[in-house]
Amino acid sequence: MQRPLILVTNDDGITAPGIRHLVEFMNEIGDVVVVAPNSPQSGKGHAITINSTLTFEEISLEGPQHDYSLSGTPVDCVKFALDKILDRKPDLVVSGINHGANSSINVIYSGTMSAAVEAGVEGLQAIGFSLLDFSWDADFSQSKEFIQEIVLKTLKNPLPKGIVLNVNIPKLPKEEIKGIKVCRQANAKWEESFDERINPHGKRYYWLTGYFNNMDESPDADETALGEGYISVVPVKFDLTAHEHIDSLKELLNR
Amino acid sequence: MQRPLILVTNDDGITAPGIRHLVEFMNEIGDVVVVAPNSPQSGKGHAITINSTLTFEEISLEGPQHDYSLSGTPVDCVKFALDKILDRKPDLVVSGINHGANSSINVIYSGTMSAAVEAGVEGLQAIGFSLLDFSWDADFSQSKEFIQEIVLKTLKNPLPKGIVLNVNIPKLPKEEIKGIKVCRQANAKWEESFDERINPHGKRYYWLTGYFNNMDESPDADETALGEGYISVVPVKFDLTAHEHIDSLKELLNR
């Protein structure tokens, strides 16, 4: 059997420890091509670069894979890889390992997950991985076995059309991780607050900050599984239609 | 009855003709506050500004509304308005009128729609409006009656929890618009291609370009309704969970 072609990207930038670990894990499974941002792109969501231009470099990093660094967003990286770098469709696109959680509502802000979603829109198998540890020197080694297991199962049993996976890994030693749980996105939101400062010229400026408010204690929510020490897996779709409300809205608005 | 408080934003920037028309239409319905980007933010999706800072100015534009221009993304505008500008929760958040379509898969790239989705996450009523005309001097006047009708109905009959509306308006004279149709997001994608150029220093650079590929001729898809001359309304949700695939994935991945 031919080795699978695996495209790897992320939003923390091509040299982040998270993506270097993911590349190392994927090199044991397939032929790896990395196309990732040349700078941090956290919180970029599904942004694409349309009002400016992109450049890329092939760079030399440890390992047998090819590494390309792009001046764009995570979604740009997927689009650019498919059009300009890969000579065939990849068997799988993986994004991450993100430094920090992308569970619950964070899926819509996350560049890591948006890269996976973009691959899904392109009809490809795709998975985003995130570790619940923002630290640059987070311990990614404990997730190796779980990530490889999810990837191998997905390669053998392709995901249904129209979905990608959002995988979050608790910050725990490997032996304390209880297992893997398929979940739904918890109902949660950020309670934002802007931190006001004064610049040296006397002008006010603001940092976006806030705290995460989980409003969902139900046993099938990803936040709950993570809290209990499980790896959470949420199937994510990009048909955003609220099909269940079409009929009542037709009654109200159609004419 | 108290006049409703309406927050207006967009992604084309606070001086774009599309938002100025929307402000004019909303001034006839409620008390309007505008918090919109100080520069074009098309294609920014759900991006938020976390690695840099924000500034804002109150500016003076025609009309009774208050206008605030922010140095961030459309989603930043909604967050900033709620935390720093408005003294109570708005009764409605409207975004647009976008110069160009946000139907089908474009909902995930669109800053206009992401602002509406962010308002939905905050528990607010929200609607994004887009006209199928990219031109800066597009004719927005034909959409006035339809936009006001949708807004008034939504204020009177609040949307179900967890959804916002994505409204697209065909580029047609008012008398040729056939009506309003609640639809689902068409199955479509962009076939991207990057346009390669050489800069004055001999280095290659790329513009993202491509064409829109609608793969969905079904009568309940938004693209179909628009093609037939209807205004399309898609209820959009931000629980991205593919609930229908949870059971089969549990069988494959749970342990």
XYZ file of C-alpha atoms in Angstrom:
510
model
C 0.000 0.000 0.000
C 1.200 3.492 -0.892
C 2.133 5.659 2.073
C -0.532 8.314 2.627
C 0.262 11.922 1.741
C -0.313 14.104 4.794
C -0.464 17.912 4.703
C 0.367 19.540 8.054
C -0.421 23.131 8.995
C -1.195 25.197 12.124
C -1.827 28.723 13.377
C 1.043 29.197 15.844
C 3.582 29.390 13.006
C 5.806 26.819 11.306
C 8.486 26.716 14.010
C 6.101 26.267 16.983
C 6.833 23.182 19.109
C 3.239 21.990 18.608
C 3.518 21.612 14.844
C 7.041 20.144 15.061
C 5.663 17.385 17.293
C 2.731 16.765 14.945
C 5.160 16.512 12.002
C 7.254 13.997 13.935
C 4.145 11.885 14.732
C 2.954 12.030 11.087
C 6.384 11.107 9.640
C 5.845 7.646 11.179
C 2.564 7.261 9.269
C 2.980 8.855 5.846
C 4.783 11.234 3.513
C 4.538 14.663 5.062
C 4.427 18.114 3.501
C 4.218 21.111 5.825
C 2.727 24.407 4.607
C 2.331 26.665 7.612
C 2.294 30.379 8.459
C 5.631 32.176 8.861
C 4.223 34.084 11.867
C 1.712 33.529 14.678
C -1.885 33.519 13.387
C -3.846 32.682 16.536
C -7.416 33.945 16.541
C -7.432 34.491 12.783
C -10.500 32.298 12.321
C -11.352 31.661 8.684
C -9.551 34.795 7.449
C -8.105 34.747 3.935
C -5.691 37.227 2.361
C -7.430 39.120 -0.431
C -6.270 42.730 -0.071
C -2.567 41.928 -0.004
C -0.174 39.386 -1.495
C 1.549 36.214 -0.323
C 5.101 34.906 -0.522
C 6.532 31.529 0.470
C 9.888 29.906 1.162
C 10.977 26.296 1.306
C 12.866 26.057 4.571
C 15.034 23.335 6.028
C 13.921 21.869 9.341
C 14.754 18.580 11.038
C 13.122 15.444 9.564
C 12.322 13.830 6.183
C 9.310 16.099 5.437
C 9.248 19.154 3.159
C 8.588 22.439 4.964
C 7.113 25.524 3.302
C 6.556 28.729 5.210
C 3.826 31.071 3.873
C 3.194 34.739 4.689
C -0.566 34.175 5.121
C -3.265 32.772 7.369
C -3.882 29.081 8.141
C -6.709 28.978 5.558
C -4.366 30.562 2.978
C -1.875 27.774 3.736
C -4.381 25.051 2.839
C -5.466 26.823 -0.351
C -1.871 27.550 -1.379
C -0.679 24.004 -0.676
C -3.420 22.531 -2.846
C -2.903 24.942 -5.739
C 0.857 25.534 -5.775
C 2.779 22.972 -3.727
C 1.231 19.503 -3.706
C 1.160 17.526 -6.933
C -1.797 15.424 -5.793
C -4.625 15.715 -3.290
C -3.441 14.795 0.208
C -5.043 11.779 1.894
C -5.292 13.762 5.110
C -4.832 17.328 6.361
C -3.869 17.755 10.021
C -3.637 21.094 11.808
C -1.925 21.828 15.112
C -0.954 20.775 17.632
C -2.342 24.077 18.870
C -0.840 25.629 21.984
C -4.118 26.066 23.872
C -7.705 24.788 23.774
C -9.987 24.975 20.742
C -12.907 23.245 22.411
C -16.447 24.590 22.530
C -17.098 27.976 20.854
C -13.335 28.471 20.322
C -13.721 26.462 17.106
C -15.007 29.628 15.367
C -12.070 31.859 16.397
C -9.373 29.253 15.848
C -7.016 29.444 12.882
C -6.020 25.832 13.605
C -9.589 24.598 13.224
C -10.341 26.916 10.297
C -7.479 25.291 8.353
C -9.074 21.884 8.991
C -12.510 23.219 8.013
C -11.085 24.684 4.783
C -9.643 21.257 3.945
C -13.098 19.794 4.602
C -14.684 22.324 2.233
C -12.155 21.116 -0.358
C -13.495 17.599 0.105
C -10.480 16.347 2.075
C -10.208 14.358 5.303
C -9.092 16.743 8.028
C -8.422 16.880 11.759
C -7.399 19.731 14.059
C -5.478 18.918 17.259
C -5.128 21.185 20.297
C -3.502 20.747 23.694
C -4.980 22.527 26.715
C -1.674 24.221 27.497
C -0.810 27.698 26.157
C 2.816 27.370 27.206
C 5.483 27.383 24.480
C 7.276 24.507 26.201
C 4.117 22.440 26.755
C 4.596 18.649 26.883
C 3.241 17.313 23.588
C 4.801 13.857 23.925
C 1.897 12.449 25.964
C -0.479 12.927 23.033
C 1.520 10.921 20.480
C -0.216 7.568 20.901
C -3.705 9.110 20.887
C -3.067 11.342 17.870
C -1.593 8.489 15.857
C -4.537 6.252 16.793
C -7.116 8.842 15.658
C -5.198 9.496 12.427
C -4.820 5.804 11.573
C -8.483 5.074 12.249
C -9.518 8.058 10.088
C -7.268 6.977 7.224
C -8.812 3.475 7.369
C -12.427 4.657 7.906
C -12.905 7.946 6.049
C -15.003 10.577 7.798
C -18.510 11.229 6.452
C -18.668 13.880 3.709
C -18.980 17.420 5.045
C -17.288 17.042 8.417
C -13.863 17.390 10.013
C -12.712 16.520 13.545
C -11.893 18.911 16.381
C -9.654 17.043 18.842
C -8.708 18.581 22.200
C -6.236 16.971 24.576
C -6.221 17.642 28.326
C -3.013 18.831 29.992
C -2.292 15.572 31.807
C 0.459 12.959 31.951
C -0.292 10.136 29.488
C -1.220 7.645 32.189
C -3.842 10.011 33.599
C -5.650 10.489 30.271
C -8.803 8.414 30.658
C -9.515 7.748 26.983
C -11.136 9.308 23.904
C -14.733 10.603 23.844
C -16.745 11.789 20.847
C -18.706 14.843 22.048
C -20.721 17.833 20.958
C -19.519 21.432 21.163
C -20.284 22.787 24.661
C -22.502 25.835 24.957
C -20.024 28.477 26.142
C -18.795 31.964 25.334
C -16.074 34.446 26.132
C -16.986 37.266 28.497
C -14.746 39.851 26.926
C -13.374 42.923 28.518
C -10.972 45.388 26.963
C -7.970 46.426 28.982
C -7.513 50.190 28.521
C -4.009 51.726 28.505
C -2.505 55.079 27.607
C 0.293 55.237 25.038
C 3.333 57.543 25.381
C 1.513 60.148 23.259
C -1.468 60.266 25.633
C -3.847 58.297 23.406
C -6.016 55.437 24.755
C -5.529 51.959 23.320
C -7.025 48.567 24.180
C -6.047 44.909 24.563
C -8.784 42.334 24.022
C -9.001 40.113 27.079
C -11.692 38.200 28.958
C -12.615 34.921 30.542
C -14.168 31.737 29.198
C -17.660 31.088 30.505
C -18.810 27.470 30.154
C -22.597 27.345 30.539
C -22.880 23.635 29.778
C -22.370 20.867 32.353
C -23.987 18.144 30.271
C -22.118 14.809 30.008
C -21.974 14.864 26.184
C -20.295 18.309 25.947
C -16.589 18.532 25.055
C -15.792 20.747 28.066
C -17.197 18.089 30.386
C -15.146 15.279 28.806
C -11.974 17.377 29.009
C -12.696 18.213 32.640
C -12.979 14.503 33.381
C -9.593 13.785 31.762
C -10.758 12.538 28.360
C -9.555 13.600 24.930
C -12.611 15.206 23.261
C -13.450 14.694 19.581
C -16.189 16.871 18.055
C -17.370 16.299 14.468
C -17.516 19.800 12.970
C -19.535 20.766 9.905
C -19.415 23.750 7.605
C -23.033 23.710 6.500
C -24.014 26.338 9.067
C -27.726 26.189 8.152
C -30.014 25.784 11.169
C -32.199 23.336 9.223
C -34.492 22.838 12.206
C -35.662 26.464 12.048
C -36.314 26.786 8.312
C -40.027 25.987 8.452
C -40.930 28.452 11.212
C -38.877 31.187 9.527
C -40.575 30.495 6.186
C -43.873 31.213 7.868
C -42.561 34.493 9.245
C -40.513 35.834 6.331
C -41.390 34.201 2.993
C -43.301 36.278 0.458
C -42.905 51.669 23.189
C -39.210 52.511 23.554
C -37.367 52.808 20.250
C -35.129 49.788 19.768
C -31.360 50.205 20.126
C -29.669 48.987 16.933
C -25.919 48.360 16.606
C -24.659 48.569 13.026
C -21.334 47.214 11.768
C -19.817 45.820 8.559
C -16.569 44.578 6.999
C -16.092 47.064 4.152
C -15.252 49.874 6.571
C -17.288 52.586 8.262
C -17.431 54.916 5.246
C -18.547 52.275 2.703
C -21.777 53.175 0.869
C -23.309 49.831 1.949
C -23.143 50.595 5.677
C -24.206 54.222 5.178
C -27.383 52.975 3.460
C -28.017 50.455 6.234
C -27.605 53.224 8.849
C -30.097 55.383 6.942
C -32.624 52.508 6.830
C -32.154 51.751 10.556
C -32.469 55.418 11.636
C -36.143 55.157 10.588
C -36.652 52.192 12.948
C -34.587 52.786 16.071
C -31.748 54.535 17.861
C -28.598 53.658 15.978
C -25.005 53.278 17.129
C -22.379 52.400 14.534
C -19.157 50.645 15.536
C -17.367 49.612 12.368
C -13.808 48.996 11.113
C -11.711 51.997 10.078
C -10.382 50.010 7.079
C -11.595 47.277 4.699
C -11.879 43.901 6.452
C -13.335 41.702 3.709
C -12.495 38.013 4.016
C -11.466 38.367 7.664
C -13.930 35.677 8.753
C -14.158 35.356 12.525
C -10.711 36.860 13.165
C -10.139 38.707 16.444
C -7.212 40.934 17.382
C -5.177 39.299 20.140
C -1.541 39.940 19.213
C -1.914 43.675 18.750
C -3.943 46.534 20.191
C -7.014 48.516 19.184
C -7.865 52.199 19.069
C -11.147 53.933 18.294
C -12.446 57.384 17.370
C -15.893 58.898 17.478
C -16.344 60.435 14.044
C -18.955 62.749 12.638
C -20.965 61.450 9.700
C -24.340 62.519 8.305
C -27.414 61.480 10.307
C -28.652 61.296 13.923
C -26.678 58.148 14.797
C -23.373 57.936 16.709
C -20.456 56.628 14.653
C -17.364 54.975 16.121
C -14.513 53.777 13.943
C -12.362 50.948 15.344
C -8.916 49.750 14.212
C -9.961 46.063 14.322
C -11.962 43.323 12.638
C -15.765 43.126 12.383
C -15.857 40.657 15.313
C -13.682 43.050 17.362
C -16.257 45.785 16.612
C -19.108 43.772 18.140
C -17.061 42.850 21.224
C -15.791 46.407 21.667
C -19.238 47.961 21.225
C -20.726 45.710 23.900
C -17.914 46.224 26.406
C -16.890 49.851 25.887
C -19.458 51.862 23.905
C -23.059 50.782 24.484
C -24.597 51.361 27.889
C -27.156 48.590 27.411
C -27.549 45.472 25.279
C -28.754 46.359 21.787
C -32.126 44.981 20.682
C -30.621 44.089 17.318
C -27.220 43.938 15.622
C -27.162 44.399 11.845
C -24.082 43.976 9.675
C -23.572 45.187 6.112
C -24.854 45.994 3.613
C -21.936 44.029 2.207
C -20.628 44.953 -1.230
C -20.825 41.449 -2.737
C -22.488 38.096 -2.019
C -22.178 36.192 1.259
C -24.438 33.331 0.195
C -23.533 29.651 0.400
C -20.051 28.767 1.741
C -19.074 32.476 1.728
C -20.652 32.735 5.159
C -17.459 31.254 6.670
C -15.059 33.737 5.017
C -17.240 36.790 5.506
C -16.392 39.437 8.089
C -19.925 40.801 7.664
C -21.506 37.499 8.650
C -18.929 36.799 11.374
C -19.945 40.048 13.084
C -23.566 38.858 13.055
C -22.510 35.413 14.324
C -20.490 37.000 17.140
C -23.596 38.958 18.180
C -25.508 35.672 18.152
C -22.897 34.061 20.406
C -23.454 37.018 22.757
C -27.143 36.092 22.887
C -28.287 39.004 20.701
C -30.634 39.156 17.726
C -28.504 39.625 14.609
C -28.796 39.832 10.836
C -26.157 40.188 8.108
C -27.154 41.821 4.794
C -25.273 41.515 1.502
C -25.974 42.777 -2.015
C -24.787 40.730 -5.009
C -22.831 43.658 -6.406
C -19.136 44.216 -5.595
C -19.183 47.718 -7.062
C -18.495 50.649 -4.729
C -21.357 52.600 -6.340
C -23.802 49.707 -6.223
C -27.500 50.654 -5.982
C -28.545 49.869 -2.402
C -31.821 51.833 -2.544
C -33.819 48.917 -4.004
C -33.217 46.853 -0.853
C -34.637 49.385 1.630
C -38.190 48.061 1.817
C -37.063 44.422 2.114
C -34.407 45.113 4.754
C -36.794 47.187 6.862
C -39.448 44.460 6.576
C -37.057 41.719 7.737
C -35.772 43.907 10.596
C -39.242 44.873 11.804
C -40.465 41.258 11.708
C -37.386 40.102 13.628
C -37.819 42.806 16.277
C -41.449 41.707 16.718
C -40.776 37.935 16.561
C -37.356 37.253 18.075
C -35.222 34.628 16.320
C -34.829 31.256 18.031
C -31.873 31.074 20.431
C -28.592 30.130 18.759
C -29.212 31.457 15.260
C -28.682 34.613 13.212
C -29.876 35.452 9.688
C -27.793 35.623 6.508
C -29.704 37.779 4.001
C -28.514 38.115 0.394
C -30.125 40.483 -2.088
C -29.953 39.979 -5.854
C -28.635 42.783 -8.069
C -31.986 43.698 -9.572
C -34.268 46.736 -9.763
C -36.803 46.655 -6.931
C -39.739 45.753 -9.191
C -37.877 42.699 -10.496
C -37.166 41.237 -7.028
C -39.636 38.369 -6.755
C -39.891 38.175 -2.952
C -38.141 36.743 0.099
C -37.292 33.035 0.481
C -35.947 31.253 3.572
C -33.336 28.774 2.291
C -30.485 26.532 3.275
C -26.810 27.215 2.507
C -26.033 25.875 -0.992
C -23.322 23.253 -1.346
C -20.606 25.210 -3.135
C -16.910 26.073 -2.908
C -14.254 28.329 -4.339
C -11.896 26.786 -6.870
C -8.884 28.828 -5.912
C -5.913 29.615 -8.032
C -3.016 31.829 -7.076
C -1.909 34.410 -9.615
C 1.921 34.428 -9.628
C 3.819 37.681 -10.254
C 7.424 38.820 -9.955
C 8.244 41.851 -7.815
C 10.818 44.529 -8.796
C 13.463 42.609 -6.787
C 12.928 39.385 -8.751
C 10.981 37.560 -6.023
C 7.752 35.659 -6.723
C 4.561 36.747 -4.989
C 0.935 35.627 -5.237
C -2.592 37.020 -5.338
C -5.378 34.719 -4.135
C -7.989 34.436 -6.860
C -10.431 31.799 -8.126
C -13.974 31.169 -9.193
C -17.096 30.210 -7.299
C -18.331 26.688 -8.044
C -21.972 26.071 -7.134
C -22.584 22.332 -7.011
C -26.177 22.621 -5.803
C -29.174 23.184 -8.086
C -31.761 22.199 -5.499
C -34.801 24.490 -5.122
C -34.237 25.061 -1.375
C -30.622 26.315 -1.753
C -29.844 30.025 -1.385
C -27.969 30.177 -4.700
C -31.069 28.871 -6.497
C -33.374 31.438 -4.889
C -30.978 34.262 -5.746
C -30.695 33.015 -9.333
C -34.487 33.137 -9.586
C -34.586 36.760 -8.368
C -35.510 36.177 -4.714
C -33.865 37.608 -1.608
C -32.436 34.591 0.255
C -32.536 34.262 4.049
C -30.513 31.451 5.663
C -30.756 30.796 9.411
C -27.109 30.356 10.494
C -26.004 28.587 13.661
C -22.743 28.568 15.568
C -23.056 25.157 17.136
C -20.913 23.550 14.426
C -21.371 20.031 15.828
C -22.425 17.482 13.221
C -24.829 15.872 15.698
C -25.986 13.336 13.109
C -22.530 11.728 13.007
C -21.805 11.478 16.732
C -23.043 7.903 17.171
C -21.077 6.377 14.287
C -17.939 8.229 15.364
C -18.370 7.044 18.953
C -18.260 3.497 17.653
C -15.061 4.203 15.738
C -13.128 6.391 18.188
C -14.392 6.122 21.790
C -12.230 4.264 24.278
